[in-house]
Coordinates of C-alpha atoms in Angstrom, one line a residue:
X1 CA 11.0 -3.0 -3.3
X2 CA 8.0 -3.3 -5.6
X3 CA 5.3 -5.5 -4.0
X4 CA 6.8 -5.3 -0.5
X5 CA 4.8 -4.3 2.5
X6 CA 6.6 -1.8 4.6
X7 CA 6.1 0.5 7.7
X8 CA 6.3 4.2 7.1
X9 CA 5.2 7.5 8.7
X10 CA 2.1 8.4 6.6
X11 CA 0.6 11.9 6.9
X12 CA -3.0 12.3 8.0
X13 CA -5.3 13.8 5.4
X14 CA -5.2 17.2 7.0
X15 CA -1.4 17.0 7.4
X16 CA -1.8 17.7 11.2
X17 CA 0.4 14.8 12.1
X18 CA 2.0 11.5 10.9
X19 CA 1.2 8.0 11.9
X20 CA 3.2 4.8 11.5
X21 CA 1.3 2.7 9.0
X22 CA 1.9 -0.1 6.6
X23 CA 2.1 0.6 2.9
X24 CA 2.7 -1.3 -0.2
X25 CA 5.6 -0.3 -2.5
X26 CA 4.2 0.4 -6.0
X27 CA 7.7 1.0 -7.5
X28 CA 11.3 0.1 -7.1
X29 CA 13.6 3.0 -6.0
X30 CA 13.9 5.7 -8.6
X31 CA 16.6 8.3 -9.2
X32 CA 19.5 9.6 -7.1
X33 CA 17.3 10.0 -4.0
X34 CA 15.9 6.5 -4.3
X35 CA 12.2 7.6 -4.2
X36 CA 9.5 4.9 -3.9
X37 CA 5.8 5.4 -4.6
X38 CA 3.6 3.7 -2.0
X39 CA -0.1 3.1 -1.2
X40 CA -1.5 3.3 2.3
X41 CA -2.8 0.1 4.0
X42 CA -5.4 0.5 6.7
X43 CA -6.9 -2.0 9.1
X44 CA -10.3 -0.3 8.6
X45 CA -12.4 -2.2 6.1
X46 CA -15.0 0.3 4.7
X47 CA -18.6 -0.8 4.5
X48 CA -18.7 0.5 1.0
X49 CA -15.5 -0.3 -0.9
X50 CA -14.1 2.1 -3.5
X51 CA -13.1 0.8 -6.8
X52 CA -9.5 1.6 -5.7
X53 CA -9.7 -0.6 -2.6
X54 CA -8.3 -4.1 -2.2
X55 CA -9.2 -6.1 0.9
X56 CA -6.6 -8.4 2.3
X57 CA -8.4 -10.5 4.9
X58 CA -7.3 -13.6 6.7
X59 CA -8.7 -15.8 3.9
X60 CA -6.7 -13.9 1.2
X61 CA -3.9 -16.1 -0.2
X62 CA -1.3 -13.4 0.6
X63 CA -2.3 -12.6 4.2
X64 CA 0.3 -14.9 5.7
X65 CA 3.2 -13.5 3.7
X66 CA 2.0 -9.8 3.9
X67 CA 3.2 -9.3 7.4
X68 CA -0.2 -7.7 8.3
X69 CA -1.7 -8.6 11.6
X70 CA -5.3 -7.7 10.9
X71 CA -7.6 -7.8 7.9
X72 CA -6.7 -4.6 6.0
X73 CA -7.5 -2.5 2.9
X74 CA -5.0 -1.3 0.4
X75 CA -6.2 2.2 -0.5
X76 CA -4.9 3.1 -4.0
X77 CA -6.4 6.5 -3.7
X78 CA -4.0 7.3 -0.8
X79 CA -0.5 7.5 -2.5
X80 CA 2.8 9.0 -1.4
X81 CA 6.3 9.1 -2.7
X82 CA 9.2 9.0 -0.2
X83 CA 12.9 8.3 -0.1
X84 CA 13.7 4.7 0.5
X85 CA 15.6 5.7 3.6
X86 CA 12.3 6.8 5.3
X87 CA 11.0 3.2 5.3
X88 CA 11.1 2.1 9.0
X89 CA 11.1 -1.6 8.2
X90 CA 9.8 -4.3 5.9
X91 CA 6.8 -6.3 7.0
X92 CA 6.2 -8.8 4.2
X93 CA 5.3 -8.9 0.5
X94 CA 2.5 -9.5 -2.0
X95 CA 2.5 -12.2 -4.6
X96 CA 2.7 -11.5 -8.3
X97 CA -1.0 -12.1 -8.6
X98 CA -1.9 -9.5 -6.0
X99 CA 0.7 -7.1 -7.5
X100 CA -1.1 -7.5 -10.9
X101 CA -4.5 -6.8 -9.3
X102 CA -3.0 -3.6 -7.7
X103 CA -1.5 -2.5 -11.0
X104 CA -4.8 -3.1 -12.9
X105 CA -6.8 -1.1 -10.3
X106 CA -4.3 1.7 -10.2
X107 CA -4.2 2.0 -14.0
X108 CA -8.1 2.1 -14.1
X109 CA -8.0 4.8 -11.4
X110 CA -5.4 6.9 -13.3
X111 CA -7.3 6.5 -16.5
X112 CA -10.6 7.7 -15.1

């Protein structure tokens, strides 16, 4: 599952409700309950990117294989761990190069 773009119900920041959103799988399924850690993908491109943001626009080499319909931002500061069974469907995937960029940014984020 690692590197796949999937559709999940992602909680809003205030936990008032859930919204179906794309997310990228950061891990393969782990343990008896098959948990996967995911990062939110949003179609909102912030005017000021955080160091944990990765923009996937229509010029990005992975846009066509990602399954995303709009330019989007991977938000590595918005993480969630869910059972694999809660994934609604797979949308696409990211290349090894983009997965490496995600890993490097995530490691830098966790080290800070």
